[in-house]
mmCIF file of C-alpha atoms in Angstrom:
data_model
loop_
_atom_site.group_PDB
_atom_site.id
_atom_site.type_symbol
_atom_site.label_atom_id
_atom_site.label_comp_id
_atom_site.label_asym_id
_atom_site.label_seq_id
_atom_site.Cartn_x
_atom_site.Cartn_y
_atom_site.Cartn_z
ATOM 1 C CA ASN A 901 -12.449 8.172 49.685
ATOM 2 C CA GLN A 902 -11.941 5.090 51.868
ATOM 3 C CA ILE A 903 -9.124 3.918 49.598
ATOM 4 C CA LEU A 904 -7.276 7.222 50.030
ATOM 5 C CA PHE A 905 -7.617 6.965 53.819
ATOM 6 C CA TRP A 906 -6.288 3.408 53.690
ATOM 7 C CA LEU A 907 -3.367 4.477 51.467
ATOM 8 C CA GLN A 908 -2.522 7.352 53.823
ATOM 9 C CA ASN A 909 -2.293 4.842 56.669
ATOM 10 C CA TRP A 910 0.042 2.653 54.596
ATOM 11 C CA LEU A 911 2.261 5.624 53.822
ATOM 12 C CA THR A 912 2.302 6.745 57.452
ATOM 13 C CA THR A 913 3.412 3.270 58.497
ATOM 14 C CA SER A 914 6.075 3.217 55.744
ATOM 15 C CA ILE A 915 7.403 6.548 57.022
ATOM 16 C CA LYS A 916 7.470 5.175 60.585
ATOM 17 C CA ILE A 917 9.388 2.105 59.453
ATOM 18 C CA GLN A 918 11.881 4.189 57.535
ATOM 19 C CA THR A 919 12.473 6.925 60.102
ATOM 20 C CA ALA A 920 11.989 5.175 63.434
ATOM 21 C CA LYS A 921 12.764 1.611 62.323
ATOM 22 C CA GLN A 922 9.457 0.481 63.758
ATOM 23 C CA GLY A 923 6.102 -0.086 62.186
ATOM 24 C CA ASP A 924 2.539 0.287 63.213
ATOM 25 C CA HIS A 925 1.413 -2.819 65.068
ATOM 26 C CA GLN A 926 -2.212 -2.232 64.044
ATOM 27 C CA VAL A 927 -1.594 -3.090 60.388
ATOM 28 C CA TYR A 928 -3.169 -6.220 58.952
ATOM 29 C CA GLU A 929 -0.614 -8.977 58.485
ATOM 30 C CA ALA A 930 -1.372 -9.222 54.756
ATOM 31 C CA ASN A 931 -0.435 -5.553 54.252
ATOM 32 C CA LYS A 932 2.863 -5.607 56.154
ATOM 33 C CA ARG A 933 4.909 -6.903 53.217
ATOM 34 C CA ILE A 934 3.834 -4.181 50.793
ATOM 35 C CA ILE A 935 4.303 -1.497 53.443
ATOM 36 C CA ALA A 936 7.795 -2.747 54.313
ATOM 37 C CA PHE A 937 8.642 -2.989 50.605
ATOM 38 C CA THR A 938 7.531 0.602 50.034
ATOM 39 C CA ALA A 939 9.562 1.812 53.022
ATOM 40 C CA LYS A 940 12.637 0.000 51.730
ATOM 41 C CA GLN A 941 12.358 1.124 48.107
ATOM 42 C CA ALA A 942 11.288 4.761 48.497
ATOM 43 C CA SER A 943 13.290 7.731 49.657
ATOM 44 C CA ALA A 944 12.083 9.618 52.715
ATOM 45 C CA GLU A 945 11.512 12.700 50.582
ATOM 46 C CA GLY A 946 9.517 10.675 48.066
ATOM 47 C CA LEU A 947 7.345 9.156 50.788
ATOM 48 C CA PHE A 948 6.515 12.569 52.237
ATOM 49 C CA GLU A 949 5.776 14.034 48.796
ATOM 50 C CA PHE A 950 3.535 11.126 47.849
ATOM 51 C CA TYR A 951 1.774 11.297 51.221
ATOM 52 C CA GLY A 952 1.096 14.986 50.528
ATOM 53 C CA LYS A 953 -0.396 14.169 47.128
ATOM 54 C CA VAL A 954 -2.721 11.547 48.606
ATOM 55 C CA GLN A 955 -3.692 13.918 51.400
ATOM 56 C CA ARG A 956 -4.551 16.692 48.897
ATOM 57 C CA TYR A 957 -6.785 14.305 46.958
ATOM 58 C CA ASN A 958 -8.441 13.212 50.189
ATOM 59 C CA LEU A 959 -9.081 16.820 51.250
ATOM 60 C CA SER A 960 -10.513 17.652 47.817
ATOM 61 C CA LEU A 961 -12.903 14.736 48.032
ATOM 62 C CA ASN A 962 -13.930 15.703 51.574
ATOM 63 C CA LYS A 963 -14.790 19.178 50.254
ATOM 64 C CA HIS A 964 -17.041 17.454 47.696
ATOM 65 C CA GLN A 965 -15.054 18.742 44.755
ATOM 66 C CA ASN A 966 -15.991 16.965 41.560
ATOM 67 C CA LEU A 967 -12.899 14.891 40.793
ATOM 68 C CA ASN A 968 -12.716 12.063 38.294
ATOM 69 C CA PRO A 969 -12.163 8.883 40.381
ATOM 70 C CA GLN A 970 -10.486 7.003 37.527
ATOM 71 C CA LEU A 971 -7.964 9.801 36.960
ATOM 72 C CA ILE A 972 -7.233 10.003 40.692
ATOM 73 C CA LEU A 973 -6.608 6.263 40.877
ATOM 74 C CA GLU A 974 -4.411 6.313 37.772
ATOM 75 C CA ASP A 975 -2.381 9.238 39.116
ATOM 76 C CA ILE A 976 -1.930 7.520 42.486
ATOM 77 C CA LEU A 977 -0.858 4.224 40.914
ATOM 78 C CA ILE A 978 1.618 5.972 38.621
ATOM 79 C CA GLY A 979 2.889 7.983 41.585
ATOM 80 C CA TRP A 980 3.352 4.861 43.702
ATOM 81 C CA HIS A 981 5.172 3.122 40.850
ATOM 82 C CA ASN A 982 7.494 6.105 40.464
ATOM 83 C CA LEU A 983 7.997 6.201 44.228
ATOM 84 C CA ILE A 984 9.257 2.629 44.459
ATOM 85 C CA GLU A 985 11.300 2.873 41.251
ATOM 86 C CA GLN A 986 13.346 5.877 42.481
ATOM 87 C CA ASN A 987 16.227 3.780 43.795
#
């Protein structure tokens, strides 16, 4: 659940970089490169769609639905790969 929250923050910052040309100044320095890379590689539509997917998983987990953590992680990693390979 913490990983999904963290990923949502990354995606939010990527969207900010892409749409407002400014990032979130509260991001750890080590994460800035991957966030900027994601913002550069992904389309705005793709970022919003992927954010929605992560948010749905997060909501499902908060409702204590019995989801397979390995399948969630695999789906998210495949989704992120597809997101950055769009262009």
